[in-house]
């Protein structure tokens, strides 16, 4: 069913975390703190949105329930003079689950199995034992979209690298990539923000963080 959303959606990727700089598989870990670079990226995101939207904009705030997304939003909300405590969280916005790969160092995985990343598309290959695939992400973010379609006006959504790409792919009606069983939007570095309006995506702030593997 087509969306009836009347407002704009600002979809943002959280800042760099301690897992990212240690090159560990992050996935759906509930809390991996931001680094100093991650806080700086969040600060730049807040400044960019402040310039675009002004102080105290009418925004519905949404976030993944992961701590790194909520930390990023805290900095942005301060720039916008909005109350962080008004944020709504949803587990359907969390990052891809990595199963037995969760928390492992990239170097250890590469020694054991070789590449774990489709480098053409910047997406993880299928993880064993409980790993999530992209069709499951598409299903959960589509469910979230359907349940929140009547949100009033503009909203800001903070989430992750992989799940954010699928959400954006669903929202902009991209074709399903058969090798991933889901619509996939282009990769953007950590700290980036896009605006989606009437199914059209525009990058409004390009972050300075990493792309592809760090999630």
Coordinates of N, CA and C in Angstrom, one line a residue:
X1 N 0.8 -1.2 0.0 CA 0.0 0.0 0.0 C 0.9 1.2 0.0
X2 N 0.5 2.2 -0.8 CA 1.3 3.4 -0.9 C 1.2 4.3 0.3
X3 N 2.3 5.0 0.6 CA 2.4 5.8 1.8 C 1.5 7.0 1.6
X4 N 0.8 7.4 2.7 CA 0.0 8.7 2.7 C 0.8 9.8 3.5
X5 N 2.0 9.6 3.8 CA 2.8 10.6 4.6 C 2.8 11.9 3.9
X6 N 2.5 13.0 4.7 CA 2.4 14.3 4.2 C 3.7 15.1 4.4
X7 N 4.5 14.7 5.4 CA 5.7 15.5 5.7 C 7.0 14.9 5.1
X8 N 8.1 15.5 5.4 CA 9.4 15.1 5.0 C 10.0 14.2 6.0
X9 N 10.8 13.3 5.5 CA 11.6 12.4 6.4 C 13.1 12.6 6.3
X10 N 13.7 13.0 7.4 CA 15.2 13.1 7.5 C 15.7 11.9 8.1
X11 N 16.4 11.1 7.3 CA 17.0 9.8 7.7 C 18.5 10.0 7.9
X12 N 19.0 9.6 9.1 CA 20.4 9.9 9.5 C 21.1 8.6 10.0
X13 N 22.3 8.6 9.7 CA 23.2 7.5 10.1 C 24.0 7.9 11.3
X14 N 24.0 7.2 12.4 CA 24.7 7.6 13.6 C 26.2 7.8 13.4
X15 N 26.9 8.4 14.4 CA 28.3 8.6 14.3 C 29.2 7.4 14.6
X16 N 30.5 7.6 14.4 CA 31.4 6.5 14.6 C 31.4 6.0 16.0
X17 N 31.7 4.7 16.2 CA 31.7 4.1 17.5 C 33.0 3.4 17.8
X18 N 33.1 2.9 19.1 CA 34.3 2.2 19.5 C 34.5 0.9 18.8
X19 N 33.4 0.3 18.4 CA 33.5 -0.9 17.6 C 34.1 -0.6 16.2
X20 N 33.7 0.5 15.6 CA 34.1 0.8 14.3 C 35.6 1.0 14.2
X21 N 36.2 1.8 15.2 CA 37.6 2.0 15.2 C 38.4 0.7 15.6
X22 N 37.8 -0.2 16.3 CA 38.5 -1.4 16.7 C 38.3 -2.5 15.6
X23 N 37.5 -2.1 14.6 CA 37.2 -3.0 13.4 C 36.6 -4.4 14.0
X24 N 35.5 -4.2 14.7 CA 34.7 -5.3 15.2 C 33.3 -5.3 14.6
X25 N 32.8 -6.5 14.4 CA 31.4 -6.6 13.8 C 30.4 -6.1 14.9
X26 N 29.7 -5.1 14.5 CA 28.8 -4.4 15.4 C 27.4 -4.9 15.4
X27 N 26.8 -4.9 14.2 CA 25.5 -5.5 14.1 C 24.5 -4.9 15.1
X28 N 23.7 -5.8 15.7 CA 22.6 -5.3 16.6 C 23.0 -5.2 18.0
X29 N 24.3 -5.1 18.3 CA 24.7 -4.8 19.7 C 23.9 -3.6 20.3
X30 N 23.3 -3.8 21.5 CA 22.5 -2.7 22.0 C 23.2 -1.4 22.3
X31 N 24.5 -1.4 22.7 CA 25.1 -0.2 23.0 C 26.6 -0.3 22.8
X32 N 27.1 0.4 21.8 CA 28.5 0.6 21.5 C 28.8 2.1 21.4
X33 N 29.4 2.7 22.4 CA 29.5 4.1 22.6 C 30.2 4.8 21.4
X34 N 29.8 6.1 21.2 CA 30.4 6.9 20.2 C 31.9 7.2 20.6
X35 N 32.7 7.4 19.6 CA 34.1 7.9 19.8 C 34.0 9.5 19.8
X36 N 35.2 10.1 20.0 CA 35.2 11.6 19.8 C 34.9 12.0 18.4
X37 N 35.4 11.2 17.4 CA 35.0 11.5 16.1 C 33.5 11.3 15.9
X38 N 32.9 10.3 16.5 CA 31.5 10.1 16.4 C 30.7 11.3 17.0
X39 N 31.1 11.8 18.1 CA 30.4 13.0 18.7 C 30.6 14.2 17.8
X40 N 31.8 14.3 17.2 CA 32.0 15.4 16.2 C 31.1 15.3 15.0
X41 N 30.9 14.1 14.5 CA 30.0 13.9 13.4 C 28.6 14.2 13.8
X42 N 28.1 13.8 15.0 CA 26.8 14.2 15.5 C 26.7 15.7 15.6
X43 N 27.7 16.3 16.1 CA 27.7 17.8 16.2 C 27.5 18.5 14.9
X44 N 28.2 18.0 13.9 CA 28.1 18.5 12.5 C 26.7 18.3 11.9
X45 N 26.1 17.1 12.2 CA 24.7 16.8 11.8 C 23.7 17.8 12.4
X46 N 23.9 18.0 13.7 CA 23.0 19.0 14.4 C 23.1 20.4 13.8
X47 N 24.4 20.8 13.5 CA 24.6 22.1 13.0 C 23.9 22.3 11.6
X48 N 24.1 21.2 10.8 CA 23.5 21.2 9.4 C 22.0 21.3 9.5
X49 N 21.4 20.5 10.4 CA 19.9 20.5 10.5 C 19.4 21.8 11.1
X50 N 20.2 22.4 12.0 CA 19.8 23.7 12.6 C 19.8 24.8 11.4
X51 N 20.8 24.7 10.6 CA 20.9 25.7 9.5 C 19.7 25.5 8.5
X52 N 19.3 24.2 8.3 CA 18.3 23.9 7.4 C 16.9 24.2 7.9
X53 N 16.7 23.8 9.2 CA 15.3 23.8 9.8 C 15.1 24.9 10.8
X54 N 16.2 25.5 11.3 CA 16.0 26.6 12.3 C 15.8 26.0 13.7
X55 N 15.7 26.8 14.7 CA 15.5 26.3 16.1 C 14.1 25.8 16.3
X56 N 14.0 24.8 17.2 CA 12.7 24.3 17.6 C 11.8 23.9 16.4
X57 N 12.3 23.2 15.4 CA 11.5 22.8 14.3 C 10.4 21.8 14.8
X58 N 9.3 21.7 14.1 CA 8.3 20.7 14.4 C 8.7 19.4 13.8
X59 N 9.3 18.6 14.6 CA 9.8 17.3 14.1 C 9.4 16.2 15.1
X60 N 8.9 15.1 14.5 CA 8.7 13.9 15.3 C 10.0 13.2 15.3
X61 N 10.5 12.8 16.5 CA 11.9 12.2 16.6 C 11.7 10.7 16.8
X62 N 12.5 10.0 15.9 CA 12.5 8.5 16.0 C 14.0 8.1 16.0
X63 N 14.2 7.0 16.7 CA 15.5 6.4 16.8 C 15.5 4.9 16.9
X64 N 16.5 4.3 16.3 CA 16.8 2.9 16.7 C 16.9 2.9 18.2
X65 N 16.6 1.7 18.9 CA 16.8 1.6 20.3 C 18.2 1.4 20.7
X66 N 19.2 1.3 19.8 CA 20.6 1.2 20.1 C 21.2 2.5 20.7
X67 N 22.1 2.3 21.7 CA 22.6 3.5 22.3 C 23.3 4.4 21.4
X68 N 24.0 3.9 20.4 CA 24.8 4.8 19.5 C 23.9 5.7 18.7
X69 N 22.7 5.3 18.4 CA 21.8 6.1 17.7 C 21.2 7.1 18.6
X70 N 20.9 6.7 19.8 CA 20.3 7.7 20.8 C 21.3 8.7 21.2
X71 N 22.6 8.3 21.3 CA 23.7 9.3 21.6 C 23.8 10.4 20.5
X72 N 23.7 9.9 19.3 CA 23.8 10.8 18.1 C 22.6 11.8 18.2
X73 N 21.4 11.3 18.5 CA 20.3 12.1 18.5 C 20.3 13.1 19.6
X74 N 21.0 12.8 20.8 CA 21.1 13.7 21.9 C 21.8 15.0 21.4
X75 N 22.9 14.8 20.7 CA 23.7 16.0 20.2 C 22.9 16.8 19.2
X76 N 22.2 16.1 18.3 CA 21.4 16.8 17.3 C 20.3 17.6 18.0
X77 N 19.6 16.9 18.9 CA 18.5 17.6 19.6 C 18.9 18.9 20.3
X78 N 20.1 18.8 20.9 CA 20.6 20.0 21.5 C 20.7 21.2 20.5
X79 N 21.3 20.9 19.4 CA 21.4 21.9 18.3 C 20.0 22.5 17.9
X80 N 19.0 21.6 17.9 CA 17.7 22.0 17.4 C 16.8 22.6 18.5
X81 N 17.4 22.6 19.7 CA 16.6 23.0 20.9 C 15.3 22.2 21.1
X82 N 15.5 20.9 20.9 CA 14.4 20.0 21.1 C 14.6 19.1 22.3
X83 N 13.6 18.6 22.9 CA 13.7 17.7 24.1 C 14.0 16.3 23.6
X84 N 15.2 15.8 23.9 CA 15.6 14.4 23.6 C 14.6 13.4 24.2
X85 N 14.0 13.7 25.3 CA 13.1 12.8 26.0 C 11.8 12.5 25.2
X86 N 11.6 13.3 24.2 CA 10.4 13.1 23.3 C 10.6 12.1 22.3
X87 N 11.9 11.5 22.2 CA 12.2 10.6 21.1 C 11.3 9.3 21.3
X88 N 11.0 8.7 20.2 CA 10.3 7.4 20.2 C 11.3 6.4 19.6
X89 N 11.4 5.3 20.3 CA 12.4 4.2 19.8 C 11.6 3.0 19.3
X90 N 12.2 2.3 18.4 CA 11.6 1.1 17.9 C 12.7 0.1 17.5
X91 N 12.6 -1.1 18.0 CA 13.5 -2.2 17.7 C 13.6 -2.5 16.3
X92 N 12.6 -2.2 15.5 CA 12.6 -2.5 14.1 C 13.5 -1.7 13.3
X93 N 14.1 -0.6 13.9 CA 15.1 0.2 13.3 C 16.5 -0.2 13.6
X94 N 16.7 -1.2 14.4 CA 18.1 -1.6 14.8 C 18.9 -2.1 13.6
X95 N 20.2 -2.3 13.8 CA 21.1 -2.7 12.7 C 20.9 -4.2 12.4
X96 N 21.4 -4.7 11.3 CA 21.4 -6.1 10.8 C 21.9 -6.9 11.9
X97 N 21.3 -8.1 12.2 CA 21.8 -9.0 13.2 C 22.8 -9.9 12.5
X98 N 24.0 -10.1 13.2 CA 25.1 -10.8 12.6 C 25.3 -12.2 13.2
X99 N 24.4 -12.7 14.0 CA 24.5 -14.0 14.5 C 25.9 -14.3 15.1
X100 N 26.5 -15.5 14.7 CA 27.8 -15.9 15.3 C 28.9 -14.9 15.0
X101 N 28.8 -14.0 14.0 CA 29.8 -13.1 13.7 C 29.8 -11.9 14.7
X102 N 28.7 -11.7 15.4 CA 28.5 -10.5 16.2 C 29.7 -10.3 17.2
X103 N 30.2 -9.2 17.2 CA 31.3 -8.8 18.2 C 32.7 -9.3 17.7
X104 N 32.8 -10.0 16.7 CA 34.1 -10.6 16.3 C 34.9 -9.5 15.5
X105 N 36.2 -9.6 15.6 CA 37.1 -8.7 14.9 C 37.1 -9.1 13.4
X106 N 37.1 -8.0 12.6 CA 37.1 -8.3 11.1 C 38.3 -9.1 10.7
X107 N 39.5 -8.9 11.3 CA 40.7 -9.6 10.9 C 40.6 -11.1 11.2
X108 N 40.0 -11.4 12.3 CA 39.8 -12.8 12.7 C 38.8 -13.5 11.7
X109 N 37.8 -12.8 11.3 CA 36.8 -13.4 10.3 C 37.5 -13.6 9.0
X110 N 38.3 -12.6 8.6 CA 38.9 -12.7 7.3 C 39.9 -13.9 7.2
X111 N 40.6 -14.1 8.3 CA 41.5 -15.3 8.4 C 40.7 -16.6 8.3
X112 N 39.6 -16.6 8.9 CA 38.8 -17.9 8.9 C 38.0 -18.2 7.7
X113 N 37.4 -17.1 7.1 CA 36.4 -17.4 6.0 C 36.7 -16.6 4.7
X114 N 37.7 -15.7 4.8 CA 37.9 -14.8 3.7 C 37.0 -13.6 3.8
X115 N 36.6 -13.0 2.6 CA 35.8 -11.8 2.7 C 34.4 -12.1 3.2
X116 N 33.9 -11.1 4.0 CA 32.6 -11.2 4.5 C 31.7 -10.0 4.0
X117 N 32.3 -9.3 3.0 CA 31.6 -8.1 2.5 C 31.6 -8.2 1.0
X118 N 30.4 -8.0 0.4 CA 30.2 -7.8 -1.0 C 30.7 -6.4 -1.3
X119 N 31.9 -6.3 -1.9 CA 32.6 -5.0 -2.0 C 32.0 -4.2 -3.1
X120 N 31.3 -4.8 -4.1 CA 30.6 -4.0 -5.1 C 29.5 -3.2 -4.5
X121 N 28.8 -3.8 -3.6 CA 27.6 -3.1 -3.0 C 27.8 -2.6 -1.6
X122 N 28.9 -3.0 -1.0 CA 29.2 -2.6 0.4 C 28.2 -3.2 1.4
X123 N 27.8 -4.5 1.2 CA 26.9 -5.2 2.0 C 27.5 -6.4 2.6
X124 N 27.2 -6.8 3.8 CA 27.7 -8.0 4.4 C 27.1 -9.2 3.6
X125 N 27.9 -10.3 3.5 CA 27.4 -11.6 3.0 C 26.7 -12.2 4.2
X126 N 26.0 -13.3 3.8 CA 25.1 -14.0 4.8 C 25.9 -14.6 6.0
X127 N 25.6 -14.1 7.2 CA 26.3 -14.7 8.4 C 25.6 -16.0 8.8
X128 N 26.4 -16.9 9.4 CA 25.9 -18.2 9.8 C 25.2 -18.0 11.2
X129 N 24.4 -19.1 11.5 CA 23.9 -19.3 12.9 C 23.2 -18.0 13.4
X130 N 22.0 -17.7 12.9 CA 21.3 -16.6 13.5 C 21.5 -15.3 12.8
X131 N 22.3 -15.2 11.8 CA 22.5 -14.0 11.1 C 21.2 -13.6 10.3
X132 N 21.0 -12.3 10.2 CA 19.8 -11.7 9.6 C 20.1 -11.5 8.1
X133 N 19.1 -11.7 7.2 CA 19.3 -11.4 5.8 C 18.5 -10.1 5.5
X134 N 18.7 -9.5 4.3 CA 18.2 -8.2 4.0 C 16.7 -8.2 3.8
X135 N 16.1 -9.3 3.4 CA 14.6 -9.4 3.2 C 14.0 -9.2 4.6
X136 N 14.6 -9.8 5.6 CA 14.0 -9.6 7.0 C 14.1 -8.2 7.5
X137 N 15.2 -7.5 7.1 CA 15.3 -6.0 7.4 C 14.2 -5.3 6.7
X138 N 14.0 -5.6 5.4 CA 13.0 -4.9 4.6 C 11.6 -5.1 5.2
X139 N 11.3 -6.3 5.7 CA 10.0 -6.6 6.3 C 9.8 -5.8 7.6
X140 N 10.8 -5.7 8.4 CA 10.6 -5.0 9.7 C 10.6 -3.5 9.5
X141 N 11.4 -2.9 8.6 CA 11.3 -1.5 8.5 C 10.0 -1.1 7.7
X142 N 9.5 -2.0 6.8 CA 8.3 -1.7 6.2 C 7.1 -1.8 7.2
X143 N 7.2 -2.7 8.2 CA 6.2 -2.7 9.2 C 6.2 -1.4 10.0
X144 N 7.4 -0.9 10.3 CA 7.5 0.3 11.1 C 6.9 1.5 10.3
X145 N 7.2 1.5 9.0 CA 6.7 2.6 8.1 C 5.2 2.6 8.1
X146 N 4.6 1.4 8.0 CA 3.1 1.3 7.9 C 2.5 1.7 9.2
X147 N 3.2 1.4 10.3 CA 2.6 1.7 11.7 C 2.8 3.2 12.0
X148 N 3.7 3.9 11.3 CA 3.9 5.3 11.7 C 3.5 6.2 10.5
X149 N 2.8 5.7 9.6 CA 2.4 6.5 8.4 C 1.6 7.8 8.7
X150 N 0.9 7.8 9.9 CA 0.1 8.9 10.2 C 0.9 9.9 11.1
X151 N 2.2 9.8 11.2 CA 3.0 10.8 12.0 C 2.8 12.1 11.3
X152 N 2.5 13.2 12.2 CA 2.2 14.5 11.6 C 3.5 15.2 11.1
X153 N 3.5 15.8 10.0 CA 4.6 16.7 9.5 C 5.9 16.0 9.3
X154 N 7.0 16.8 9.5 CA 8.3 16.3 9.3 C 8.8 15.4 10.5
X155 N 9.7 14.5 10.2 CA 10.3 13.7 11.3 C 11.8 13.4 11.0
X156 N 12.5 13.1 12.1 CA 13.9 12.8 12.0 C 14.1 11.4 12.5
X157 N 14.8 10.5 11.8 CA 14.9 9.1 12.1 C 16.4 8.8 12.1
X158 N 16.9 8.4 13.3 CA 18.4 8.0 13.4 C 18.5 6.5 13.5
X159 N 19.3 6.0 12.6 CA 19.5 4.5 12.6 C 20.9 4.2 12.1
X160 N 21.1 3.2 11.3 CA 22.4 2.5 11.1 C 22.7 2.4 9.6
X161 N 23.9 1.9 9.3 CA 24.4 1.8 8.0 C 23.6 0.8 7.1
X162 N 23.5 -0.4 7.5 CA 22.8 -1.4 6.6 C 21.3 -1.3 6.7
X163 N 20.7 -1.2 7.9 CA 19.3 -1.1 8.0 C 18.8 0.2 7.5
X164 N 19.6 1.3 7.6 CA 19.2 2.6 7.0 C 19.2 2.5 5.5
X165 N 20.1 1.8 4.9 CA 20.1 1.6 3.4 C 18.8 0.9 2.9
X166 N 18.4 -0.1 3.7 CA 17.2 -0.8 3.3 C 16.0 0.1 3.5
X167 N 15.9 0.8 4.7 CA 14.8 1.7 4.9 C 14.7 2.7 3.8
X168 N 15.8 3.3 3.4 CA 15.8 4.3 2.3 C 15.4 3.7 1.0
X169 N 15.8 2.4 0.8 CA 15.5 1.7 -0.4 C 14.0 1.5 -0.5
X170 N 13.4 1.1 0.6 CA 11.9 0.9 0.6 C 11.2 2.2 0.4
X171 N 11.6 3.2 1.1 CA 10.9 4.5 1.0 C 11.0 5.2 -0.3
X172 N 12.1 4.9 -1.1 CA 12.2 5.5 -2.4 C 11.8 4.6 -3.5
X173 N 11.3 3.4 -3.2 CA 10.8 2.5 -4.2 C 11.9 1.9 -5.1
X174 N 13.1 1.7 -4.6 CA 14.1 1.1 -5.4 C 13.8 -0.3 -5.7
X175 N 14.4 -0.8 -6.8 CA 14.2 -2.2 -7.2 C 14.8 -3.2 -6.2
X176 N 14.2 -4.3 -6.1 CA 14.8 -5.3 -5.2 C 16.1 -5.9 -5.9
X177 N 17.2 -5.9 -5.2 CA 18.4 -6.6 -5.8 C 18.3 -8.1 -5.5
X178 N 18.2 -8.9 -6.5 CA 17.9 -10.3 -6.3 C 18.9 -11.0 -5.4
X179 N 20.2 -10.6 -5.5 CA 21.2 -11.3 -4.7 C 21.1 -10.9 -3.2
X180 N 20.3 -9.9 -2.8 CA 20.1 -9.5 -1.4 C 18.6 -9.6 -1.0
X181 N 17.7 -9.8 -2.0 CA 16.3 -10.0 -1.7 C 15.7 -8.7 -1.1
X182 N 16.2 -7.6 -1.4 CA 15.7 -6.3 -0.8 C 16.1 -5.1 -1.6
X183 N 15.4 -4.0 -1.5 CA 15.8 -2.8 -2.2 C 16.9 -2.1 -1.3
X184 N 17.9 -1.7 -2.0 CA 19.1 -1.1 -1.3 C 19.4 0.2 -1.8
X185 N 19.4 1.2 -0.9 CA 19.9 2.6 -1.3 C 21.4 2.7 -1.3
X186 N 22.0 3.7 -1.9 CA 23.4 3.8 -1.9 C 24.0 4.0 -0.5
X187 N 25.2 3.5 -0.4 CA 25.9 3.7 0.9 C 26.3 5.1 1.1
X188 N 26.2 5.6 2.4 CA 26.6 6.9 2.8 C 27.5 6.8 4.0
X189 N 28.5 7.7 4.2 CA 29.3 7.6 5.4 C 28.5 7.9 6.7
X190 N 29.1 7.5 7.8 CA 28.6 7.8 9.1 C 28.4 9.3 9.3
X191 N 27.3 9.7 9.9 CA 27.1 11.1 10.1 C 26.4 11.8 9.0
X192 N 25.8 11.0 8.0 CA 25.1 11.6 6.9 C 23.6 11.7 7.1
X193 N 23.0 12.6 6.4 CA 21.6 12.8 6.5 C 21.0 12.9 5.1
X194 N 19.9 12.3 4.9 CA 19.1 12.5 3.6 C 17.8 13.0 4.0
X195 N 17.2 13.7 3.0 CA 15.8 14.1 3.1 C 15.0 13.2 2.1
X196 N 13.9 12.6 2.5 CA 13.0 11.9 1.6 C 11.7 12.6 1.6
X197 N 11.3 13.0 0.4 CA 10.0 13.7 0.2 C 9.3 13.2 -1.0
X198 N 8.1 12.7 -0.9 CA 7.4 12.2 -2.0 C 8.2 11.1 -2.7
X199 N 8.9 10.3 -2.0 CA 9.6 9.2 -2.5 C 11.0 9.5 -3.2
X200 N 11.4 10.8 -3.1 CA 12.6 11.3 -3.7 C 13.6 11.6 -2.6
X201 N 14.8 11.1 -2.7 CA 15.9 11.2 -1.7 C 16.9 12.3 -2.2
X202 N 17.2 13.2 -1.2 CA 18.3 14.2 -1.4 C 19.2 14.1 -0.3
X203 N 20.5 14.1 -0.5 CA 21.5 14.2 0.6 C 21.6 15.6 1.0
X204 N 21.3 15.8 2.3 CA 21.4 17.2 2.8 C 22.6 17.4 3.7
X205 N 23.3 16.3 4.1 CA 24.6 16.5 4.8 C 25.3 15.2 4.7
X206 N 26.5 15.3 4.1 CA 27.4 14.1 3.9 C 28.4 14.0 5.1
X207 N 28.3 13.0 5.8 CA 29.2 12.8 7.0 C 30.6 12.6 6.7
X208 N 31.5 12.6 7.7 CA 32.9 12.4 7.5 C 33.4 11.0 8.0
X209 N 32.4 10.2 8.4 CA 32.8 8.9 8.9 C 33.0 7.9 7.8
X210 N 33.0 6.6 8.2 CA 33.3 5.5 7.3 C 32.0 5.1 6.6
X211 N 32.2 4.4 5.5 CA 31.1 3.8 4.8 C 31.2 2.3 4.8
X212 N 30.3 1.7 4.1 CA 30.3 0.2 3.9 C 30.3 -0.6 5.2
X213 N 31.4 -1.3 5.5 CA 31.4 -2.3 6.6 C 31.0 -1.7 8.0
X214 N 31.6 -0.6 8.5 CA 31.2 -0.1 9.8 C 29.7 0.2 9.8
X215 N 29.0 -0.4 10.7 CA 27.5 -0.2 10.8 C 27.1 0.6 11.9

